[in-house]
Coordinates of C-alpha atoms in Angstrom, one line a residue:
M1323 CA -8.0 -20.6 -30.3
S1324 CA -9.8 -17.5 -29.0
N1325 CA -10.3 -16.9 -25.3
P1326 CA -14.1 -16.6 -24.6
E1327 CA -13.6 -14.6 -21.4
K1328 CA -11.2 -12.2 -23.1
S1329 CA -13.6 -11.8 -26.1
T1330 CA -16.5 -11.0 -23.8
A1331 CA -14.4 -8.4 -21.9
V1332 CA -13.4 -6.7 -25.2
A1333 CA -17.0 -6.6 -26.4
N1334 CA -18.2 -5.1 -23.2
N1335 CA -15.3 -2.6 -22.9
E1336 CA -14.3 -4.2 -19.6
L1337 CA -11.1 -5.5 -18.0
G1338 CA -10.6 -9.2 -18.2
R1339 CA -9.4 -11.6 -15.5
K1340 CA -5.7 -12.2 -16.5
L1341 CA -3.8 -12.3 -13.2
G1342 CA -3.3 -15.2 -10.8
L1343 CA -2.4 -15.9 -7.2
G1344 CA 1.2 -14.7 -7.7
A1345 CA 0.0 -11.3 -8.8
V1346 CA -2.1 -10.9 -5.6
I1347 CA 0.9 -11.7 -3.4
A1348 CA 3.3 -9.6 -5.5
L1349 CA 1.0 -6.5 -5.3
G1350 CA 0.5 -6.9 -1.5
V1351 CA 4.2 -7.6 -0.6
G1352 CA 5.4 -5.2 -3.3
T1353 CA 3.4 -2.4 -1.9
T1354 CA 4.0 -3.1 1.8
V1355 CA 7.8 -3.8 1.8
G1356 CA 9.0 -0.3 0.8
S1357 CA 11.5 2.3 1.8
G1358 CA 9.8 2.6 5.2
I1359 CA 11.6 -0.5 6.6
F1360 CA 14.9 1.2 6.1
S1361 CA 14.1 3.8 8.8
S1362 CA 11.3 2.2 10.8
L1363 CA 13.6 -0.2 12.5
S1364 CA 15.3 2.6 14.4
E1365 CA 11.9 4.3 15.1
V1366 CA 10.5 1.1 16.6
A1367 CA 13.8 0.5 18.5
N1368 CA 13.4 3.9 20.1
A1369 CA 9.9 3.2 21.1
A1370 CA 10.4 -0.4 22.3
S1371 CA 13.5 0.5 24.3
S1372 CA 15.0 -3.0 24.4
S1373 CA 16.1 -5.7 22.0
L1374 CA 13.6 -8.2 23.2
F1375 CA 10.7 -5.8 23.0
L1376 CA 11.9 -4.7 19.5
V1377 CA 11.4 -8.3 18.2
L1378 CA 8.1 -8.7 20.1
A1379 CA 6.8 -5.4 18.8
F1380 CA 7.2 -6.5 15.2
L1381 CA 5.8 -10.0 16.0
I1382 CA 2.8 -8.8 17.9
G1383 CA 2.3 -5.7 15.6
G1384 CA 2.3 -8.0 12.5
L1385 CA -0.1 -10.5 14.1
L1386 CA -2.4 -7.6 14.9
Q1387 CA -2.3 -6.6 11.2
V1388 CA -3.4 -10.0 10.0
P1389 CA -7.1 -9.3 10.9
A1390 CA -7.1 -6.4 8.4
N1391 CA -6.2 -8.8 5.6
F1392 CA -8.9 -11.2 6.8
C1393 CA -11.4 -8.4 6.4
Y1394 CA -10.1 -7.6 2.9
A1395 CA -10.2 -11.3 2.0
E1396 CA -13.9 -11.5 2.9
L1397 CA -14.8 -8.2 1.2
A1398 CA -12.9 -9.1 -2.0
S1399 CA -14.5 -12.5 -2.2
A1400 CA -18.0 -10.9 -1.9
F1401 CA -17.3 -8.2 -4.5
P1402 CA -14.6 -9.5 -6.9
E1403 CA -14.4 -6.3 -9.0
D1404 CA -11.9 -3.4 -9.4
G1405 CA -12.1 -0.5 -7.1
G1406 CA -11.2 -1.8 -3.6
Q1407 CA -12.5 0.5 -0.8
Y1408 CA -14.7 2.5 -3.2
V1409 CA -16.7 -0.7 -4.0
Y1410 CA -17.1 -1.7 -0.4
F1411 CA -18.5 1.7 0.6
R1412 CA -20.8 1.7 -2.4
E1413 CA -22.1 -1.8 -1.6
A1414 CA -22.6 -0.8 2.1
G1415 CA -25.1 1.8 0.8
S1416 CA -23.1 5.0 0.9
R1417 CA -22.4 6.4 -2.5
P1418 CA -21.3 9.8 -1.1
L1419 CA -18.8 8.1 1.2
A1420 CA -17.7 5.9 -1.7
F1421 CA -17.2 9.0 -3.9
L1422 CA -15.2 10.8 -1.2
C1423 CA -13.0 7.8 -0.8
G1424 CA -12.0 7.9 -4.5
W1425 CA -12.0 11.7 -4.7
V1426 CA -9.4 12.0 -1.8
S1427 CA -7.4 9.1 -3.3
F1428 CA -7.0 10.8 -6.7
W1429 CA -6.3 14.3 -5.5
A1430 CA -4.4 13.7 -2.3
T1431 CA -2.8 10.4 -1.7
D1432 CA -2.2 8.3 -4.8
P1433 CA -0.3 10.6 -7.2
P1434 CA 1.8 12.1 -4.4
S1435 CA 2.8 8.5 -3.3
I1436 CA 4.0 7.9 -6.9
S1437 CA 6.0 11.1 -6.9
I1438 CA 7.6 10.5 -3.5
M1439 CA 8.7 7.0 -4.5
A1440 CA 10.1 8.1 -7.8
L1441 CA 12.2 10.8 -6.0
A1442 CA 13.3 8.2 -3.4
I1443 CA 14.6 5.9 -6.2
V1444 CA 16.7 8.7 -7.6
N1445 CA 18.0 9.8 -4.2
Y1446 CA 19.3 6.2 -3.7
L1447 CA 20.6 6.1 -7.3
A1448 CA 22.5 9.3 -6.6
Y1449 CA 24.8 7.2 -4.4
F1450 CA 26.3 5.8 -7.6
L1451 CA 25.5 8.6 -10.0
P1452 CA 25.6 12.0 -8.1
M1453 CA 22.8 14.2 -9.2
H1454 CA 20.7 17.0 -7.8
G1455 CA 18.2 19.8 -8.6
I1456 CA 16.4 19.6 -11.9
V1457 CA 18.4 16.6 -13.1
L1458 CA 17.2 14.6 -10.2
K1459 CA 13.6 15.5 -10.9
I1460 CA 13.9 14.7 -14.6
V1461 CA 15.3 11.2 -13.8
A1462 CA 12.5 10.7 -11.4
T1463 CA 10.0 11.6 -14.1
V1464 CA 11.7 9.1 -16.5
F1465 CA 11.0 6.3 -13.9
V1466 CA 7.4 7.2 -13.7
L1467 CA 7.1 7.2 -17.5
I1468 CA 8.8 3.8 -17.8
F1469 CA 6.4 2.1 -15.4
M1470 CA 3.4 3.9 -16.8
V1471 CA 4.2 2.4 -20.2
V1472 CA 4.8 -1.1 -18.6
H1473 CA 1.4 -1.2 -16.9
L1474 CA -0.4 0.6 -19.7
R1475 CA 0.6 -1.8 -22.4
S1476 CA -0.2 -5.1 -20.7
V1477 CA -1.9 -6.3 -17.5
E1478 CA -0.2 -9.7 -17.9
G1479 CA 3.2 -8.1 -18.6
G1480 CA 2.8 -5.7 -15.7
G1481 CA 1.8 -8.6 -13.4
K1482 CA 4.8 -10.6 -14.5
F1483 CA 7.2 -7.7 -13.9
Q1484 CA 5.6 -7.0 -10.5
T1485 CA 6.1 -10.6 -9.5
I1486 CA 9.8 -10.6 -10.6
I1487 CA 10.6 -7.3 -8.9
T1488 CA 8.9 -8.4 -5.7
A1489 CA 11.0 -11.6 -5.7
L1490 CA 14.1 -9.5 -6.3
K1491 CA 13.3 -7.1 -3.5
I1492 CA 12.7 -10.0 -1.0
L1493 CA 15.9 -11.9 -1.9
P1494 CA 18.4 -9.4 -0.3
F1495 CA 16.4 -9.4 3.0
V1496 CA 16.4 -13.2 2.9
L1497 CA 20.2 -13.1 2.3
I1498 CA 20.8 -10.8 5.3
I1499 CA 18.6 -12.9 7.5
G1500 CA 20.0 -16.2 6.4
V1501 CA 23.7 -15.2 6.7
G1502 CA 23.1 -13.1 9.8
L1503 CA 21.7 -16.1 11.7
F1504 CA 25.2 -17.6 11.7
F1505 CA 26.9 -14.5 13.3
M1506 CA 24.3 -13.2 15.7
D1507 CA 24.8 -13.1 19.5
S1508 CA 21.8 -14.6 21.4
S1509 CA 22.8 -12.8 24.6
T1510 CA 22.3 -9.5 22.7
L1511 CA 19.0 -10.7 21.3
L1512 CA 17.5 -11.7 24.7
S1513 CA 18.7 -8.6 26.4
S1514 CA 16.0 -6.6 28.2
T1515 CA 18.4 -3.9 29.1
P1516 CA 16.5 -0.6 28.4
L1517 CA 17.7 1.9 25.9
A1518 CA 19.9 4.6 27.5
G1519 CA 17.7 7.6 28.5
A1520 CA 14.5 5.7 27.6
S1521 CA 11.3 7.6 28.6
A1522 CA 9.3 4.4 28.8
T1523 CA 10.0 0.8 29.9
G1524 CA 8.2 -2.4 30.5
I1525 CA 4.7 -2.9 29.0
T1526 CA 4.4 0.8 28.2
A1527 CA 7.5 0.6 26.0
L1528 CA 6.3 -2.6 24.3
L1529 CA 2.9 -1.1 23.5
A1530 CA 4.7 2.0 22.1
G1531 CA 6.9 -0.3 19.9
I1532 CA 3.8 -2.2 18.6
S1533 CA 2.2 1.1 17.7
A1534 CA 5.3 2.2 15.9
T1535 CA 5.3 -0.9 13.6
T1536 CA 1.9 -0.2 12.2
W1537 CA 3.0 1.9 9.2
S1538 CA 5.5 -0.8 8.2
F1539 CA 2.6 -3.2 7.5
D1540 CA 0.4 -0.7 5.6
G1541 CA -0.5 -1.7 2.0
M1542 CA -1.1 -5.4 2.2
G1543 CA -4.6 -5.1 0.8
A1544 CA -3.4 -3.5 -2.5
A1545 CA -4.7 -6.3 -4.7
C1546 CA -8.3 -5.6 -3.7
Y1547 CA -8.2 -2.7 -6.1
M1548 CA -7.7 -5.2 -8.9
S1549 CA -10.1 -8.0 -7.8
G1550 CA -11.9 -7.7 -11.1
E1551 CA -8.8 -8.8 -13.0
I1552 CA -7.9 -11.8 -10.8
K1553 CA -8.6 -15.3 -12.0
E1554 CA -10.8 -17.4 -9.6
P1555 CA -11.0 -14.5 -7.1
E1556 CA -13.2 -16.5 -4.7
K1557 CA -10.0 -18.6 -4.1
N1558 CA -7.1 -16.5 -5.1
M1559 CA -8.0 -13.3 -3.3
P1560 CA -8.4 -14.8 0.2
R1561 CA -5.3 -17.1 -0.3
G1562 CA -3.2 -14.3 -1.7
L1563 CA -4.1 -11.7 1.0
I1564 CA -3.5 -14.1 3.9
L1565 CA -0.2 -15.3 2.4
T1566 CA 0.8 -11.7 1.9
A1567 CA 0.3 -11.0 5.6
L1568 CA 2.3 -14.1 6.6
I1569 CA 5.2 -13.4 4.2
V1570 CA 5.6 -9.7 5.4
L1571 CA 5.3 -10.8 9.0
A1572 CA 8.0 -13.5 8.5
L1573 CA 10.3 -11.1 6.7
Y1574 CA 10.0 -8.3 9.3
V1575 CA 10.3 -10.5 12.3
G1576 CA 13.3 -12.3 10.8
L1577 CA 15.0 -9.0 10.0
T1578 CA 14.5 -7.6 13.5
F1579 CA 15.5 -11.0 15.1
V1580 CA 18.9 -10.8 13.3
A1581 CA 19.3 -7.1 13.9
S1582 CA 18.8 -7.6 17.6
G1583 CA 21.4 -10.3 17.6
L1584 CA 24.0 -8.3 15.9
L1585 CA 23.4 -4.8 17.2
T1586 CA 22.6 -3.3 20.6
I1587 CA 19.4 -1.5 21.1
D1588 CA 21.4 1.8 21.5
E1589 CA 23.1 1.2 18.1
L1590 CA 19.7 0.5 16.4
A1591 CA 18.0 3.5 18.0
A1592 CA 20.7 6.0 17.1
S1593 CA 21.2 4.9 13.5
D1594 CA 19.8 6.9 10.6
A1595 CA 20.5 3.8 8.4
P1596 CA 19.8 0.7 10.5
I1597 CA 19.7 -1.7 7.6
A1598 CA 23.1 -0.5 6.4
L1599 CA 24.5 -0.7 9.9
L1600 CA 23.2 -4.3 10.2
A1601 CA 24.7 -5.3 6.9
S1602 CA 28.1 -3.9 7.9
K1603 CA 28.1 -6.3 10.9
I1604 CA 27.8 -9.4 8.6
P1605 CA 31.3 -10.6 7.6
V1606 CA 30.2 -11.8 4.1
I1607 CA 28.6 -8.5 3.3
G1608 CA 30.3 -6.1 5.7
Q1609 CA 32.9 -4.2 3.5
G1610 CA 30.3 -3.5 0.7
A1611 CA 27.4 -2.8 3.1
D1612 CA 26.7 0.6 1.7
V1613 CA 26.6 -0.5 -1.9
V1614 CA 24.4 -3.6 -1.0
V1615 CA 21.9 -1.5 0.9
A1616 CA 21.8 1.2 -1.8
I1617 CA 21.0 -1.5 -4.4
M1618 CA 18.5 -3.0 -2.1
A1619 CA 16.7 0.3 -1.6
I1620 CA 16.5 1.0 -5.3
I1621 CA 15.0 -2.4 -6.0
V1622 CA 12.6 -2.2 -3.0
V1623 CA 11.3 1.3 -4.0
I1624 CA 11.0 0.3 -7.7
G1625 CA 8.8 -2.5 -6.6
S1626 CA 6.6 -0.2 -4.6
L1627 CA 6.4 2.4 -7.4
S1628 CA 5.5 -0.2 -10.0
S1629 CA 2.8 -1.6 -7.7
C1630 CA 1.2 1.7 -7.1
I1631 CA 1.1 2.6 -10.8
M1632 CA -0.4 -0.7 -11.4
F1633 CA -3.3 -0.8 -8.9
Q1634 CA -4.1 2.8 -7.9
P1635 CA -5.7 3.9 -11.2
R1636 CA -8.3 1.2 -10.8
I1637 CA -10.3 3.1 -8.2
E1638 CA -11.0 6.0 -10.7
Y1639 CA -11.8 3.4 -13.4
A1640 CA -14.4 1.8 -11.1
M1641 CA -15.9 5.2 -10.2
A1642 CA -16.2 6.3 -13.8
R1643 CA -18.0 3.0 -14.7
D1644 CA -20.6 4.0 -12.0
G1645 CA -20.9 7.6 -13.4
L1646 CA -19.1 9.0 -10.3
F1647 CA -16.0 10.2 -12.1
F1648 CA -15.1 11.7 -15.4
K1649 CA -16.2 9.1 -18.0
Q1650 CA -12.9 8.9 -19.8
F1651 CA -11.4 7.2 -16.7
G1652 CA -13.7 4.2 -17.3
Q1653 CA -12.4 3.6 -20.8
V1654 CA -10.5 0.4 -21.6
H1655 CA -7.8 0.6 -24.3
P1656 CA -9.0 -1.4 -27.3
K1657 CA -5.6 -2.9 -28.0
Y1658 CA -3.9 -3.2 -24.6
Q1659 CA -7.0 -3.9 -22.5
T1660 CA -6.0 -1.7 -19.7
P1661 CA -7.5 1.4 -18.1
A1662 CA -5.0 3.4 -20.1
F1663 CA -6.5 6.9 -19.6
S1664 CA -6.7 6.5 -15.8
I1665 CA -3.1 5.3 -15.6
V1666 CA -1.8 8.1 -17.8
V1667 CA -3.6 10.9 -16.0
Q1668 CA -2.6 9.7 -12.5
C1669 CA 1.0 9.5 -13.7
M1670 CA 0.9 12.9 -15.3
V1671 CA -0.4 14.4 -12.0
A1672 CA 2.4 12.6 -10.2
I1673 CA 5.0 14.1 -12.6
V1674 CA 3.6 17.6 -12.0
L1675 CA 4.0 17.0 -8.2
I1676 CA 7.6 15.9 -8.7
F1677 CA 8.4 19.4 -9.7
A1678 CA 6.5 20.8 -6.7
S1679 CA 8.0 21.3 -3.3
S1680 CA 7.3 19.7 0.1
L1681 CA 5.7 16.6 -1.3
S1682 CA 6.0 14.8 2.0
D1683 CA 4.2 17.7 3.7
L1684 CA 1.4 17.5 1.1
L1685 CA 1.0 13.8 1.8
G1686 CA 1.1 14.4 5.5
Y1687 CA -1.9 16.7 5.4
F1688 CA -4.0 13.8 4.2
T1689 CA -2.6 11.0 6.4
V1690 CA -5.5 11.1 8.9
I1691 CA -8.1 11.0 6.0
A1692 CA -6.3 7.9 4.5
L1693 CA -6.5 6.2 7.9
L1694 CA -10.1 7.1 8.3
K1695 CA -10.8 5.4 5.0
N1696 CA -9.2 2.2 6.3
F1697 CA -11.1 2.5 9.6
L1698 CA -14.5 2.9 7.9
T1699 CA -13.7 0.1 5.4
F1700 CA -13.3 -2.4 8.2
G1701 CA -16.5 -1.1 9.6
T1702 CA -18.4 -1.9 6.4
I1703 CA -18.3 -5.5 7.5
F1704 CA -20.8 -4.8 10.2
V1705 CA -23.2 -3.2 7.7
L1706 CA -22.7 -5.6 4.8
R1707 CA -23.3 -8.8 6.8
R1708 CA -26.8 -7.6 7.4
K1709 CA -27.5 -7.1 3.7
A1710 CA -29.2 -9.8 1.5
H1711 CA -26.8 -9.3 -1.4
Y1712 CA -23.7 -9.8 0.7
K1713 CA -22.6 -13.4 -0.1
P1714 CA -18.8 -13.7 0.4
T1715 CA -17.3 -17.0 -0.7
Y1716 CA -14.8 -16.7 2.1
K1717 CA -15.8 -15.7 5.6
M1718 CA -13.1 -14.7 8.1
P1719 CA -12.7 -16.6 11.4
G1720 CA -13.8 -15.1 14.7
G1721 CA -17.0 -13.4 13.7
Y1722 CA -16.6 -9.7 14.4
V1723 CA -13.4 -10.1 16.3
M1724 CA -11.2 -9.5 13.3
P1725 CA -12.8 -6.2 12.1
V1726 CA -12.8 -4.9 15.7
I1727 CA -9.0 -5.6 16.0
A1728 CA -8.4 -4.0 12.6
M1729 CA -10.4 -0.9 13.6
A1730 CA -8.7 -0.7 16.9
M1731 CA -5.2 -0.8 15.4
T1732 CA -6.2 1.9 12.8
A1733 CA -7.8 4.0 15.5
T1734 CA -4.5 4.0 17.4
L1735 CA -2.8 5.4 14.3
I1736 CA -5.5 8.0 13.7
Y1737 CA -5.2 9.3 17.3
S1738 CA -1.4 9.5 17.3
T1739 CA -1.3 11.1 13.9
F1740 CA -4.0 13.7 14.8
I1741 CA -2.1 14.6 18.0
W1742 CA 1.1 15.0 16.0
S1743 CA -0.5 17.0 13.2
A1744 CA -4.0 18.3 14.4
I1745 CA -4.3 21.5 12.4
P1746 CA -3.2 20.0 9.0
S1747 CA -5.6 17.1 9.6
I1748 CA -8.5 19.4 10.2
I1749 CA -7.6 21.5 7.2
A1750 CA -7.4 18.4 5.0
A1751 CA -10.8 17.1 6.2
V1752 CA -12.4 20.5 5.5
V1753 CA -10.8 20.6 2.0
A1754 CA -11.8 17.0 1.2
V1755 CA -15.4 17.4 2.2
G1756 CA -15.7 21.0 1.0
T1757 CA -14.6 20.0 -2.6
G1758 CA -15.8 16.4 -2.6
L1759 CA -19.4 16.8 -1.7
P1760 CA -20.2 19.5 -4.3
A1761 CA -18.4 17.4 -7.0
Y1762 CA -20.4 14.4 -5.9
Y1763 CA -23.8 16.1 -6.2
L1764 CA -22.8 17.7 -9.5
M1765 CA -22.0 14.3 -11.0
E1766 CA -25.2 12.7 -9.6
R1767 CA -27.2 15.6 -11.1
Q1768 CA -25.5 14.9 -14.5
N1769 CA -26.4 11.2 -14.1
K1770 CA -30.0 12.1 -13.5
N1771 CA -30.1 14.4 -16.5
S1772 CA -28.6 11.8 -18.7
A1773 CA -31.2 9.2 -17.6
K1774 CA -34.1 11.4 -18.6

């Protein structure tokens, strides 16, 4: 029996709704829980300066990130279509800002993130199969090509793979937390003894620790880019986004809780590989800690790479459908029913960047712009709620409290990042606006000419 919804999507050259609640959660958790947690634990330990504050920092930091997902849940229920932030800016009445959002994403943040994750997988894989130089880059390219094909050939297949790999990446963390609970020392956990040589203590240290956790929670709204492919989005998007926030919060707090009960704050702060050090303290895992953590890291980053290749190309697809990007990006593959051209081009750009140098520096140049996109996205709530066409099926609790908290947390990151990297941030802003606005007006002129 034919599927009427699928048949309509094919006829209209559109993407069909083929993904459920599990895919929403898998995209959010899969994107958020990445390689960052393997180093952020020590960074937050340094900032928080005590075991107790380390746990509180992740708890409070995670709770403060929940409002961001409340915002995304309301926006996604109002506009259940592909494109994420681009769509929200467009519907708020700013096509130029919507275009700049997608323009910066394509040229500056999305392909580099794919490149960096592919290289990270190979770096961890090199623990088992030593490789370097051109071989390392070639293997990284193979990983990109594999997941490009997975997500190009089938939305349902890609969604199922993403759900499986997300479950696999969570299981090792659950194992460490579950087993670690039996061996932890509560006196170490409750210790408020400050880190040796700490520059800040008390409430100042706690606030610093909370701020340091923010990047660990970034990416929970990834599914918003694929709202147009989610079944019953009015229900599944809000549920999935809120569950994503709670799952990530539970995972991170559980991990820091066990870490603080097995290691001193000085050990956590000084370690370059805190998760490996933590695993080495658990008798069941201890002797094979390095192997366990290397395998964990490979699975974790594979999940993030797969997620990004799956959802990121949807923004260019949505822009092209509106005439604000090259029209080929808006094409749907007649057989696979995916935005194949958009997926392939983004992966090809990522592969080119794999063979370039200083990818992390390149991404760092645009960090402030990426944060500004998030800040302004939460701000669209204030504009959209005054528009007649804004009719979300889910409305976040607390009125405007949630977007205010989300904007405040993002503003803190913008400030700290700008102070750390002021000149690159200014250069990136000038480049983004200097190239983006002329491109926007050129495309709008073409649209007008086509309409005549």
